[in-house]
C-alpha cells in the first residue's frame, strides 16, 4: 500500500484514481471542479481542499491535467502540490505536456528533494476505464521503481524509456503516428463508402493485412457511422501536435505530415468539431470539412 | 485438383504458382522472362510458349502482373490468354490495376463465355512466400466459388466484396491507408531517433496502444536501420496511388493525403529510391529527401 495523491480527476484521472483505490492504496483526491471527486470520496478517498493539502503525506503525487499551464498551476502555483510534498515524495505526472515544462518542474522539485517521473498515457478513455493504458515513462531508475505499483493499477503496458522527459518525447511520437493514421484511415474509408463497398466486411479484410492498425480495428465504427463521439478529443490531440511540432523544430526536424494534420484539426475546430474524437479527421476525407 | 494457368511469375506470381503446385493442382506457367519459370518447371509445372498456350485447357487462369497495360497485353494481346481460354474458364486476376481495366477485360471475355474475378492481394513478398496473402475479391458468386480453392493455396484471408471490380476498389482503400501510415510511422520514428529514445523498446511500447499497426510491427526494423530493401517497391505503390487518385476523382473525392504521399514518392523516385520498399517514406521524415 502506498499513500497516493490524485490531482486532476477528468476523463483519464477520475478512473485512474478509482483503480488506485481498488488496488488498496490510500488515496487523497483534488479536482478544480470539486464535484468530480464525489464518487471517489464515497468509495473511501480523502477529499483535499487544495493540491498542497492533497499532496501532504503522499508517497506519490499523481497529476493528470490537460495542458502545460494547468500542470504548472497545480504543482508550482499558490497552494500547489509542491508546497505540500514531503522530501522524498515523487511526482508522477501522467499529463501530456511539453518536455520543457516537465524539466522546469523537475528542477523546482529537486530543490525540495523530490523527483519527477513523467508517464504520459495512451489508450484513451476506454484505456483509463478498463485499466489498460500504455505508459511511456521517463525518470530515474529508483523513482520509476517507486511509482511502478501505482502505474500498474491502471496500465497494461509500462515502458521506461530514459530520464525525466523521455516519457513526453515518446508520447509525442505516439501522437505523430496516430495523427497520420487517423487521417489515412478516414480517407480510405471515405473512398470505400463512395465506391459502394460493404464497409464492415472490408474493415475485417483490411485488418488481416498491411493496413491493420489499432485505429482501423477500434475506430472504424465511428468513421462508418460518421458519429465521432470521444474517445480522445480533437482539441487535446491538436494541443499535443503543437508540442510535437515545436519540439521537432528544436530537434531540427520539420514534421511535414504532422503540420498538415494539425492544420486539418484547426479546420475541424473552426467548424465546431473540436470536442469530437480524433477520428473526426474522417470529416476531411469525406469532404464534410475542407481544410 | 484444378487445371490452373499461371501468367506472371514475379515476386508475387512465382511463389503463388509454387503454392498451387504444392496444393496438388495441375499448373501451366508463362512469364515474359522465361527463366523465371525454370524452378516451377523442375517442380512439375508445364512450360507454356505463350499466354494463349498457357491458358489452353485451364479451368482457372491466374494473372499477376505489374500494371494495367501488362494485363491487357497478356490477356487481350496477340497470343494472349483470351485466345486460348475455353468457354467457362475463369480469369482470376491477382494484379493491382485500374477497376476500369478490369471491367474492359471482363466485357471482352464475356463474349467468349468467360468470367473475370479480380483478387488483388495484400501481404507483400513475405505474404506470397508464406502463402498468407489477403485477397480482396470481386466477381459473381459462382465464379468466386470456382476460384476459391486456387486462392486458398496462397491466401490466409479471402473476402468477397462485390461484383468484378470490387476487389480493385478494396485494394485501393488498402493502398490509401498504408500510404499515410507508412509516412506517419516514418515521421514518428525520425522524431524518436532525434530525441534519443531507445527505438526497439519504444516500438514495443507503441505497439501496445493506439499507435499499433502492421507497419509499425513489421517495418520498424527498416526505418530504424534506414535500410529500405523491398518488401513492396515504391514505384509499384506509387502506381497504385495513381489509380486511387484518378478513381477517387471519378467518384467525386479529393484524396488530399494520398496526393501528398504520391508527391513524396515522386520525390523519392526522382532521388533514385524507387526500387526501395514503401517504408522508404521514412526518408522524408528524417530529411534525407526533401519533397
Coordinates of C-alpha atoms in Angstrom, one line a residue:
Chain A
X1 CA 0.0 0.0 0.0
X2 CA 1.2 3.4 -1.0
X3 CA -0.2 6.8 0.0
X4 CA -1.2 8.5 -3.2
X5 CA -2.5 11.9 -4.1
X6 CA -4.5 12.2 -7.2
X7 CA -4.7 15.7 -8.7
X8 CA -6.9 16.1 -11.8
X9 CA -10.0 13.8 -12.0
X10 CA -11.1 14.2 -15.6
X11 CA -11.8 11.5 -18.3
X12 CA -8.4 9.9 -17.5
X13 CA -7.6 11.0 -13.9
X14 CA -11.0 10.0 -12.5
X15 CA -10.9 6.3 -13.5
X16 CA -7.2 6.2 -12.6
X17 CA -8.0 7.2 -9.0
X18 CA -10.7 4.6 -8.9
X19 CA -8.3 1.9 -10.0
X20 CA -5.8 3.1 -7.3
X21 CA -8.5 2.8 -4.7
X22 CA -9.4 -0.7 -6.0
X23 CA -5.8 -1.7 -5.7
X24 CA -5.9 -0.9 -2.0
X25 CA -3.9 2.3 -1.9
X26 CA -4.7 5.2 0.4
X27 CA -5.9 7.9 -1.9
X28 CA -6.4 11.6 -1.5
X29 CA -8.1 13.5 -4.3
X30 CA -8.4 17.0 -5.6
X31 CA -10.0 18.5 -8.7
X32 CA -10.6 22.1 -9.9
X33 CA -14.3 21.2 -10.2
X34 CA -14.9 19.6 -6.8
X35 CA -17.9 17.5 -7.5
X36 CA -15.9 15.3 -9.8
X37 CA -14.4 13.9 -6.6
X38 CA -17.8 12.9 -5.1
X39 CA -17.9 9.3 -6.3
X40 CA -14.3 8.7 -5.3
X41 CA -14.9 10.1 -1.8
X42 CA -17.9 7.8 -1.4
X43 CA -15.5 5.0 -2.2
X44 CA -13.1 5.9 0.5
X45 CA -10.8 8.7 -0.9
X46 CA -9.9 11.7 1.2
X47 CA -11.2 15.0 -0.2
X48 CA -8.5 17.6 -0.2
X49 CA -9.1 21.3 -0.1
X50 CA -6.1 22.2 -2.3
X51 CA -3.4 20.5 -4.3
X52 CA -1.0 21.2 -1.4
X53 CA -3.3 19.6 1.1
X54 CA -3.8 16.6 -1.3
X55 CA 0.0 16.1 -1.6
X56 CA 0.6 16.3 2.1
X57 CA 1.9 12.9 3.5
X58 CA 1.7 11.3 0.0
X59 CA 4.5 9.0 -1.2
X60 CA 3.4 9.5 -4.8
X61 CA 1.6 12.5 -6.2
X62 CA -0.2 11.6 -9.5
X63 CA -1.1 14.6 -11.7
X64 CA -3.3 14.2 -14.8
X65 CA -4.3 17.5 -16.3
X66 CA -5.0 18.9 -19.8
X67 CA -2.1 21.1 -20.6
X68 CA 1.3 22.6 -19.5
X69 CA -0.2 25.8 -17.8
X70 CA -2.6 23.6 -15.8
X71 CA 0.3 21.4 -14.7
X72 CA 2.4 24.4 -13.6
X73 CA -0.6 25.8 -11.7
X74 CA -1.4 22.7 -9.8
X75 CA 2.2 21.9 -8.9
X76 CA 4.1 25.2 -8.6
X77 CA 1.2 27.7 -8.1
X78 CA -0.2 29.0 -4.9
X79 CA -1.3 26.0 -2.7
X80 CA 0.2 23.8 -5.4
X81 CA 1.3 20.3 -4.8
X82 CA 4.9 21.3 -4.4
X83 CA 4.0 23.3 -1.3
X84 CA 2.7 20.1 0.4
X85 CA 5.1 17.4 -0.8
X86 CA 7.4 15.9 1.8
X87 CA 11.1 15.3 1.0
X88 CA 11.4 12.0 -1.0
X89 CA 7.9 12.1 -2.4
X90 CA 7.7 11.6 -6.2
X91 CA 5.6 13.5 -8.6
X92 CA 4.2 11.0 -11.2
X93 CA 2.9 13.2 -14.0
X94 CA 0.5 11.4 -16.3
X95 CA -0.4 14.5 -18.3
X96 CA 0.8 15.1 -21.8
X97 CA 2.8 18.3 -21.7
X98 CA 5.9 19.9 -23.3
X99 CA 9.1 18.1 -22.2
X100 CA 10.4 21.6 -21.3
X101 CA 7.6 22.0 -18.8
X102 CA 8.4 18.6 -17.2
X103 CA 12.1 19.7 -17.0
X104 CA 11.2 23.0 -15.3
X105 CA 9.0 21.3 -12.8
X106 CA 11.7 18.7 -12.1
X107 CA 14.2 21.5 -11.4
X108 CA 11.8 23.2 -9.0
X109 CA 11.1 20.0 -7.1
X110 CA 14.7 18.9 -7.0
X111 CA 15.3 21.8 -4.6
X112 CA 12.8 20.2 -2.2
X113 CA 14.3 16.7 -2.5
X114 CA 11.6 15.4 -4.8
X115 CA 11.9 13.7 -8.2
X116 CA 9.6 13.8 -11.2
X117 CA 8.6 10.7 -13.2
X118 CA 6.7 11.6 -16.4
X119 CA 4.4 8.9 -17.6
X120 CA 2.0 10.2 -20.3
X121 CA -0.6 7.6 -21.3
X122 CA -2.0 6.2 -24.4
X123 CA -5.2 4.2 -24.6
X124 CA -7.8 6.9 -24.3
X125 CA -11.0 7.0 -22.2
X126 CA -11.6 3.2 -22.5
X127 CA -8.0 2.5 -21.5
X128 CA -8.4 4.5 -18.3
X129 CA -11.8 3.0 -17.6
X130 CA -10.6 -0.6 -18.2
X131 CA -7.2 0.0 -16.5
X132 CA -5.4 -1.0 -19.8
X133 CA -3.4 2.2 -20.5
X134 CA 0.0 2.3 -22.1
X135 CA 2.5 4.4 -20.1
X136 CA 5.6 5.9 -21.6
X137 CA 7.9 6.6 -18.6
X138 CA 10.8 8.9 -18.0
X139 CA 12.7 9.3 -14.7
X140 CA 15.5 7.8 -12.6
X141 CA 15.6 4.0 -12.1
X142 CA 14.9 4.4 -8.4
X143 CA 11.9 6.8 -8.9
X144 CA 10.5 4.5 -11.6
X145 CA 10.7 1.6 -9.2
X146 CA 8.9 3.6 -6.5
X147 CA 5.9 4.6 -8.7
X148 CA 5.6 1.4 -10.6
X149 CA 2.9 -0.1 -8.3
X150 CA 0.8 3.0 -8.8
X151 CA 1.1 2.7 -12.6
X152 CA 0.3 -1.0 -12.5
X153 CA -3.2 -0.1 -11.1
X154 CA -4.3 1.4 -14.5
X155 CA -1.7 0.3 -17.1
X156 CA -1.3 -2.8 -19.1
X157 CA 2.0 -1.8 -20.7
X158 CA 4.6 0.2 -18.8
X159 CA 7.9 1.1 -20.6
X160 CA 10.7 3.0 -19.0
X161 CA 12.5 4.9 -21.8
X162 CA 15.0 7.2 -20.2
X163 CA 15.4 10.2 -17.8
X164 CA 12.6 12.6 -16.9
X165 CA 11.2 14.0 -20.2
X166 CA 11.7 10.7 -22.2
X167 CA 8.0 9.8 -21.5
X168 CA 6.8 13.0 -23.1
X169 CA 9.1 12.5 -26.1
X170 CA 7.7 9.0 -26.6
X171 CA 4.2 10.3 -26.2
X172 CA 4.9 12.9 -28.9
X173 CA 6.0 10.0 -31.2
X174 CA 2.7 8.2 -30.4
X175 CA 0.7 11.4 -31.2
X176 CA 2.6 11.9 -34.5
X177 CA 1.9 8.3 -35.6
X178 CA -1.8 8.3 -34.7
X179 CA -2.4 11.6 -36.4
X180 CA -1.4 10.4 -39.9
X181 CA -3.1 7.0 -39.3
X182 CA -6.4 8.6 -38.3
X183 CA -6.3 10.7 -41.4
X184 CA -5.4 7.9 -43.8
X185 CA -8.0 5.5 -42.4
X186 CA -10.5 8.3 -42.8
X187 CA -9.5 8.9 -46.4
X188 CA -9.5 5.2 -47.2
X189 CA -13.0 4.6 -45.7
X190 CA -14.4 7.7 -47.4
X191 CA -13.2 6.2 -50.7
X192 CA -14.7 2.8 -49.8
X193 CA -18.1 4.3 -49.0
X194 CA -18.2 6.2 -52.2
X195 CA -17.2 3.1 -54.2
X196 CA -20.1 1.2 -52.6
X197 CA -18.1 -1.4 -50.8
X198 CA -19.6 -3.3 -47.8
X199 CA -17.7 -1.4 -45.1
X200 CA -17.8 -3.9 -42.1
X201 CA -16.6 -6.8 -44.3
X202 CA -13.9 -4.6 -45.8
X203 CA -12.6 -3.4 -42.4
X204 CA -12.3 -7.1 -41.4
X205 CA -10.4 -7.9 -44.6
X206 CA -8.1 -4.9 -44.2
X207 CA -7.3 -5.9 -40.6
X208 CA -5.9 -9.1 -41.9
X209 CA -3.1 -7.4 -43.9
X210 CA -0.7 -4.5 -44.1
X211 CA -3.4 -1.9 -43.5
X212 CA -4.1 -3.2 -40.0
X213 CA -3.9 -0.8 -37.1
X214 CA -5.5 -0.2 -33.7
X215 CA -7.3 2.8 -35.2
X216 CA -8.8 0.7 -38.0
X217 CA -9.8 -2.0 -35.6
X218 CA -11.2 0.2 -32.9
X219 CA -12.4 3.4 -34.6
X220 CA -13.9 2.2 -37.9
X221 CA -17.5 2.2 -36.3
X222 CA -17.1 6.0 -35.7
X223 CA -16.0 6.6 -39.3
X224 CA -18.7 4.3 -40.8
X225 CA -21.5 5.8 -38.7
X226 CA -20.0 9.3 -39.1
X227 CA -20.6 9.7 -35.3
X228 CA -17.3 10.9 -33.8
X229 CA -18.0 10.9 -30.1
X230 CA -14.9 10.9 -27.9
X231 CA -12.7 8.9 -27.2
X232 CA -9.9 11.4 -27.3
X233 CA -10.9 14.9 -28.1
X234 CA -9.6 16.7 -31.2
X235 CA -8.7 19.9 -29.2
X236 CA -6.4 17.8 -27.0
X237 CA -4.8 15.9 -29.9
X238 CA -4.2 19.3 -31.6
X239 CA -2.6 20.6 -28.4
X240 CA -0.3 17.5 -28.4
X241 CA 0.7 18.0 -32.1
X242 CA 1.6 21.6 -31.3
X243 CA 4.0 20.3 -28.7
X244 CA 5.4 17.8 -31.1
X245 CA 5.8 20.4 -33.9
X246 CA 7.7 22.9 -31.7
X247 CA 9.9 20.2 -30.0
X248 CA 10.6 18.9 -33.5
X249 CA 11.8 22.3 -34.6
X250 CA 14.1 22.4 -31.7
X251 CA 15.4 19.0 -32.7
X252 CA 16.0 20.3 -36.3
X253 CA 13.1 18.3 -37.8
X254 CA 10.3 19.6 -40.0
X255 CA 7.3 17.4 -39.2
X256 CA 5.6 17.9 -42.5
X257 CA 2.8 15.4 -42.1
X258 CA 2.1 16.4 -38.5
X259 CA 1.9 20.1 -39.6
X260 CA -0.6 19.1 -42.3
X261 CA -2.8 17.1 -39.9
X262 CA -2.6 19.9 -37.3
X263 CA -3.9 22.3 -40.0
X264 CA -6.8 19.9 -40.7
X265 CA -7.6 19.8 -37.0
X266 CA -7.6 23.6 -36.9
X267 CA -10.2 23.4 -39.7
X268 CA -12.3 20.9 -37.7
X269 CA -12.1 23.1 -34.6
X270 CA -13.1 26.2 -36.6
X271 CA -16.1 24.2 -38.0
X272 CA -17.2 23.4 -34.4
X273 CA -15.9 19.8 -34.2
X274 CA -13.1 20.3 -31.6
X275 CA -14.9 18.3 -28.9
X276 CA -15.2 15.3 -31.2
X277 CA -12.9 12.3 -31.3
X278 CA -9.6 12.3 -33.2
X279 CA -11.3 10.1 -35.8
X280 CA -13.3 13.3 -36.8
X281 CA -10.3 13.7 -39.2
X282 CA -12.7 11.4 -41.3
X283 CA -14.6 14.6 -42.0
X284 CA -11.8 15.8 -44.2
X285 CA -11.8 12.6 -46.2
X286 CA -15.5 12.7 -46.8
X287 CA -15.3 16.3 -47.8
X288 CA -17.6 17.3 -44.9
X289 CA -15.0 19.9 -43.9
X290 CA -12.5 21.5 -46.3
X291 CA -9.2 22.5 -44.8
Chain B
X1 CA -7.5 -30.7 -58.4
X2 CA -8.0 -27.9 -60.8
X3 CA -6.1 -27.1 -64.0
X4 CA -4.5 -23.7 -63.5
X5 CA -2.6 -21.4 -65.8
X6 CA -0.2 -19.0 -64.0
X7 CA 0.7 -16.0 -66.1
X8 CA 3.3 -13.6 -64.5
X9 CA 5.9 -15.2 -62.2
X10 CA 7.4 -12.2 -60.4
X11 CA 7.8 -11.6 -56.7
X12 CA 4.2 -12.4 -56.1
X13 CA 3.2 -14.7 -59.0
X14 CA 6.3 -17.0 -58.7
X15 CA 5.6 -18.1 -55.1
X16 CA 1.9 -18.2 -55.8
X17 CA 2.4 -20.8 -58.6
X18 CA 4.6 -22.8 -56.2
X19 CA 1.9 -22.9 -53.6
X20 CA -0.6 -24.0 -56.3
X21 CA 1.7 -26.9 -57.3
X22 CA 2.2 -27.8 -53.6
X23 CA -1.6 -27.9 -53.2
X24 CA -1.8 -30.6 -55.9
X25 CA -3.1 -28.6 -58.8
X26 CA -2.1 -29.2 -62.4
X27 CA -0.2 -26.0 -63.3
X28 CA 1.0 -24.4 -66.6
X29 CA 3.3 -21.4 -66.4
X30 CA 4.3 -18.5 -68.6
X31 CA 6.4 -15.4 -67.9
X32 CA 7.7 -12.7 -70.1
X33 CA 11.3 -13.5 -68.9
X34 CA 11.2 -17.3 -69.4
X35 CA 13.9 -18.4 -67.0
X36 CA 11.7 -17.3 -64.0
X37 CA 9.7 -20.5 -64.8
X38 CA 12.7 -22.8 -64.5
X39 CA 12.2 -23.8 -60.8
X40 CA 8.5 -24.3 -61.3
X41 CA 9.0 -26.5 -64.3
X42 CA 11.5 -28.5 -62.3
X43 CA 8.8 -29.0 -59.7
X44 CA 6.3 -30.3 -62.3
X45 CA 4.7 -27.3 -64.0
X46 CA 4.2 -27.3 -67.8
X47 CA 6.2 -24.6 -69.5
X48 CA 3.9 -22.7 -72.0
X49 CA 5.2 -20.9 -75.1
X50 CA 2.6 -18.1 -74.9
X51 CA -0.2 -16.9 -72.6
X52 CA -2.7 -18.4 -75.0
X53 CA -0.9 -21.8 -74.8
X54 CA -0.7 -21.4 -71.0
X55 CA -4.5 -20.8 -70.8
X56 CA -5.4 -23.7 -73.1
X57 CA -7.5 -26.3 -71.2
X58 CA -7.2 -24.4 -67.9
X59 CA -10.2 -24.1 -65.6
X60 CA -8.7 -21.0 -63.9
X61 CA -6.2 -18.6 -65.5
X62 CA -4.3 -16.7 -62.7
X63 CA -2.7 -13.4 -63.8
X64 CA -0.3 -11.5 -61.6
X65 CA 1.4 -8.7 -63.5
X66 CA 2.6 -5.2 -62.6
X67 CA 0.3 -2.8 -64.3
X68 CA -2.9 -2.3 -66.4
X69 CA -1.1 -2.3 -69.8
X70 CA 0.8 -5.5 -68.9
X71 CA -2.5 -7.1 -68.0
X72 CA -4.2 -6.0 -71.2
X73 CA -1.2 -7.4 -73.2
X74 CA -1.1 -10.8 -71.6
X75 CA -4.9 -11.3 -71.8
X76 CA -6.2 -9.4 -74.8
X77 CA -3.0 -9.0 -76.9
X78 CA -1.7 -11.3 -79.7
X79 CA -1.3 -14.8 -78.3
X80 CA -3.0 -13.5 -75.1
X81 CA -4.7 -15.7 -72.6
X82 CA -8.1 -14.9 -74.1
X83 CA -7.2 -16.5 -77.4
X84 CA -6.6 -19.8 -75.5
X85 CA -9.3 -19.9 -72.8
X86 CA -12.1 -22.4 -73.3
X87 CA -15.7 -21.4 -72.6
X88 CA -16.5 -21.4 -68.9
X89 CA -12.9 -20.9 -67.8
X90 CA -12.4 -18.1 -65.3
X91 CA -9.8 -15.4 -65.3
X92 CA -8.5 -14.8 -61.7
X93 CA -6.6 -11.6 -61.8
X94 CA -4.4 -11.0 -58.8
X95 CA -2.8 -7.9 -60.3
X96 CA -3.5 -4.4 -58.9
X97 CA -4.9 -2.5 -61.8
X98 CA -7.5 0.2 -62.5
X99 CA -11.1 -1.0 -62.0
X100 CA -11.8 0.3 -65.5
X101 CA -9.2 -2.1 -66.9
X102 CA -10.8 -5.0 -65.1
X103 CA -14.2 -4.0 -66.5
X104 CA -12.9 -3.8 -70.1
X105 CA -11.3 -7.2 -69.8
X106 CA -14.5 -8.7 -68.3
X107 CA -16.5 -7.3 -71.2
X108 CA -14.1 -8.8 -73.8
X109 CA -14.1 -12.2 -72.0
X110 CA -17.9 -12.3 -71.6
X111 CA -18.2 -12.6 -75.4
X112 CA -16.2 -15.8 -75.1
X113 CA -18.3 -17.2 -72.2
X114 CA -15.6 -16.5 -69.6
X115 CA -15.9 -14.6 -66.3
X116 CA -13.4 -12.4 -64.5
X117 CA -12.7 -12.5 -60.8
X118 CA -10.4 -9.7 -59.6
X119 CA -8.5 -10.6 -56.4
X120 CA -5.7 -8.1 -55.8
X121 CA -3.5 -9.1 -52.9
X122 CA -2.1 -7.5 -49.8
X123 CA 0.7 -9.0 -47.7
X124 CA 3.8 -8.3 -49.9
X125 CA 6.6 -10.5 -50.8
X126 CA 6.6 -12.4 -47.5
X127 CA 2.8 -13.0 -47.8
X128 CA 3.3 -14.6 -51.2
X129 CA 6.3 -16.6 -49.9
X130 CA 4.5 -17.9 -46.8
X131 CA 1.1 -18.3 -48.5
X132 CA -0.5 -15.8 -46.1
X133 CA -1.8 -13.1 -48.5
X134 CA -5.0 -11.2 -48.0
X135 CA -7.2 -11.3 -51.1
X136 CA -9.9 -8.6 -51.9
X137 CA -12.3 -10.4 -54.3
X138 CA -14.8 -9.1 -56.8
X139 CA -16.9 -11.3 -59.1
X140 CA -20.1 -13.3 -59.3
X141 CA -20.9 -15.8 -56.5
X142 CA -20.5 -18.7 -58.9
X143 CA -17.1 -17.6 -60.2
X144 CA -15.9 -16.8 -56.7
X145 CA -16.8 -20.3 -55.6
X146 CA -14.9 -21.8 -58.6
X147 CA -11.7 -19.9 -57.9
X148 CA -11.7 -20.2 -54.2
X149 CA -9.6 -23.4 -54.0
X150 CA -6.9 -21.7 -56.0
X151 CA -6.9 -18.6 -53.8
X152 CA -6.7 -20.8 -50.7
X153 CA -3.4 -22.1 -51.8
X154 CA -1.7 -18.7 -51.2
X155 CA -4.1 -16.7 -49.1
X156 CA -4.9 -16.6 -45.4
X157 CA -7.8 -14.1 -45.6
X158 CA -10.2 -14.1 -48.6
X159 CA -13.0 -11.7 -48.7
X160 CA -15.7 -11.4 -51.4
X161 CA -16.7 -7.8 -51.6
X162 CA -19.0 -7.4 -54.6
X163 CA -19.0 -7.8 -58.4
X164 CA -16.0 -7.7 -60.7
X165 CA -14.0 -4.5 -59.8
X166 CA -14.9 -4.6 -56.1
X167 CA -11.6 -6.3 -55.4
X168 CA -9.6 -3.4 -57.1
X169 CA -11.7 -0.8 -55.2
X170 CA -10.9 -2.5 -51.9
X171 CA -7.2 -2.8 -52.8
X172 CA -7.2 1.0 -53.5
X173 CA -8.5 1.5 -50.0
X174 CA -5.7 -0.7 -48.6
X175 CA -3.1 1.3 -50.6
X176 CA -4.6 4.7 -49.4
X177 CA -4.5 3.6 -45.8
X178 CA -1.0 2.2 -45.8
X179 CA 0.5 5.2 -47.6
X180 CA -0.4 7.6 -44.8
X181 CA 0.5 5.1 -42.2
X182 CA 4.0 4.5 -43.7
X183 CA 4.6 8.2 -43.7
X184 CA 3.4 8.8 -40.2
X185 CA 5.4 5.9 -38.7
X186 CA 8.4 7.3 -40.6
X187 CA 7.9 10.8 -39.2
X188 CA 7.3 9.5 -35.7
X189 CA 10.4 7.3 -35.6
X190 CA 12.6 10.1 -37.1
X191 CA 11.4 12.2 -34.2
X192 CA 12.2 9.4 -31.7
X193 CA 15.7 8.9 -33.1
X194 CA 16.4 12.6 -32.9
X195 CA 15.1 12.7 -29.3
X196 CA 17.5 10.0 -28.3
X197 CA 14.8 7.4 -27.4
X198 CA 15.7 3.7 -27.3
X199 CA 13.9 2.7 -30.6
X200 CA 13.3 -1.0 -30.2
X201 CA 11.8 -0.6 -26.7
X202 CA 9.8 2.4 -27.9
X203 CA 8.3 0.4 -30.8
X204 CA 7.3 -2.4 -28.5
X205 CA 5.6 0.2 -26.2
X206 CA 3.8 1.9 -29.1
X207 CA 2.6 -1.4 -30.3
X208 CA 0.7 -1.9 -27.1
X209 CA -1.5 1.2 -27.7
X210 CA -3.3 3.4 -30.2
X211 CA -0.3 3.7 -32.5
X212 CA -0.2 0.0 -33.2
X213 CA -0.2 -1.1 -36.8
X214 CA 1.1 -3.8 -39.1
X215 CA 3.5 -1.3 -40.5
X216 CA 4.9 -0.4 -37.1
X217 CA 5.2 -4.0 -36.0
X218 CA 6.7 -5.3 -39.3
X219 CA 8.5 -2.4 -40.9
X220 CA 10.2 -0.7 -37.9
X221 CA 13.5 -2.5 -38.4
X222 CA 13.7 -0.9 -41.9
X223 CA 13.1 2.6 -40.6
X224 CA 15.5 2.1 -37.6
X225 CA 18.3 0.7 -39.7
X226 CA 17.5 3.1 -42.6
X227 CA 17.8 0.1 -44.9
X228 CA 14.7 0.0 -47.0
X229 CA 15.0 -3.2 -49.1
X230 CA 11.7 -4.4 -50.5
X231 CA 9.2 -5.6 -49.4
X232 CA 6.9 -3.8 -51.7
X233 CA 8.5 -1.4 -54.2
X234 CA 7.9 2.4 -54.0
X235 CA 7.3 2.5 -57.8
X236 CA 4.5 0.0 -57.6
X237 CA 3.0 1.7 -54.6
X238 CA 3.1 5.0 -56.5
X239 CA 1.4 3.3 -59.5
X240 CA -1.4 2.1 -57.1
X241 CA -1.8 5.6 -55.6
X242 CA -2.2 7.0 -59.2
X243 CA -5.1 4.6 -59.8
X244 CA -6.7 5.5 -56.4
X245 CA -6.3 9.3 -57.1
X246 CA -7.9 9.1 -60.6
X247 CA -10.7 6.7 -59.5
X248 CA -11.3 9.0 -56.5
X249 CA -11.7 11.9 -58.8
X250 CA -14.3 10.0 -60.8
X251 CA -16.1 9.2 -57.5
X252 CA -16.0 13.0 -56.7
X253 CA -13.4 12.7 -53.9
X254 CA -10.3 14.7 -53.5
X255 CA -7.8 12.3 -51.8
X256 CA -5.7 15.1 -50.3
X257 CA -3.5 12.9 -48.1
X258 CA -2.9 10.3 -50.9
X259 CA -2.0 13.1 -53.3
X260 CA 0.6 14.4 -50.8
X261 CA 2.2 10.9 -50.2
X262 CA 2.2 10.3 -54.0
X263 CA 4.2 13.6 -54.4
X264 CA 6.6 12.4 -51.7
X265 CA 7.0 9.1 -53.5
X266 CA 7.7 11.1 -56.8
X267 CA 10.5 12.9 -54.9
X268 CA 11.9 9.5 -53.6
X269 CA 11.8 8.1 -57.2
X270 CA 13.5 11.2 -58.6
X271 CA 16.2 10.8 -55.9
X272 CA 16.8 7.2 -57.1
X273 CA 14.9 5.3 -54.3
X274 CA 12.0 4.0 -56.4
X275 CA 13.2 0.4 -56.1
X276 CA 13.1 0.6 -52.3
X277 CA 10.3 -0.5 -50.0
X278 CA 7.3 1.7 -49.3
X279 CA 8.9 2.3 -45.9
X280 CA 11.4 4.5 -47.8
X281 CA 8.8 7.2 -47.0
X282 CA 10.9 7.3 -43.8
X283 CA 13.5 9.3 -45.9
X284 CA 11.1 12.2 -45.9
X285 CA 10.7 12.1 -42.1
X286 CA 14.4 12.1 -41.5
X287 CA 15.0 14.9 -44.0
X288 CA 17.1 12.6 -46.2
X289 CA 14.9 13.6 -49.2
X290 CA 13.0 16.9 -49.3
X291 CA 9.8 16.7 -51.3

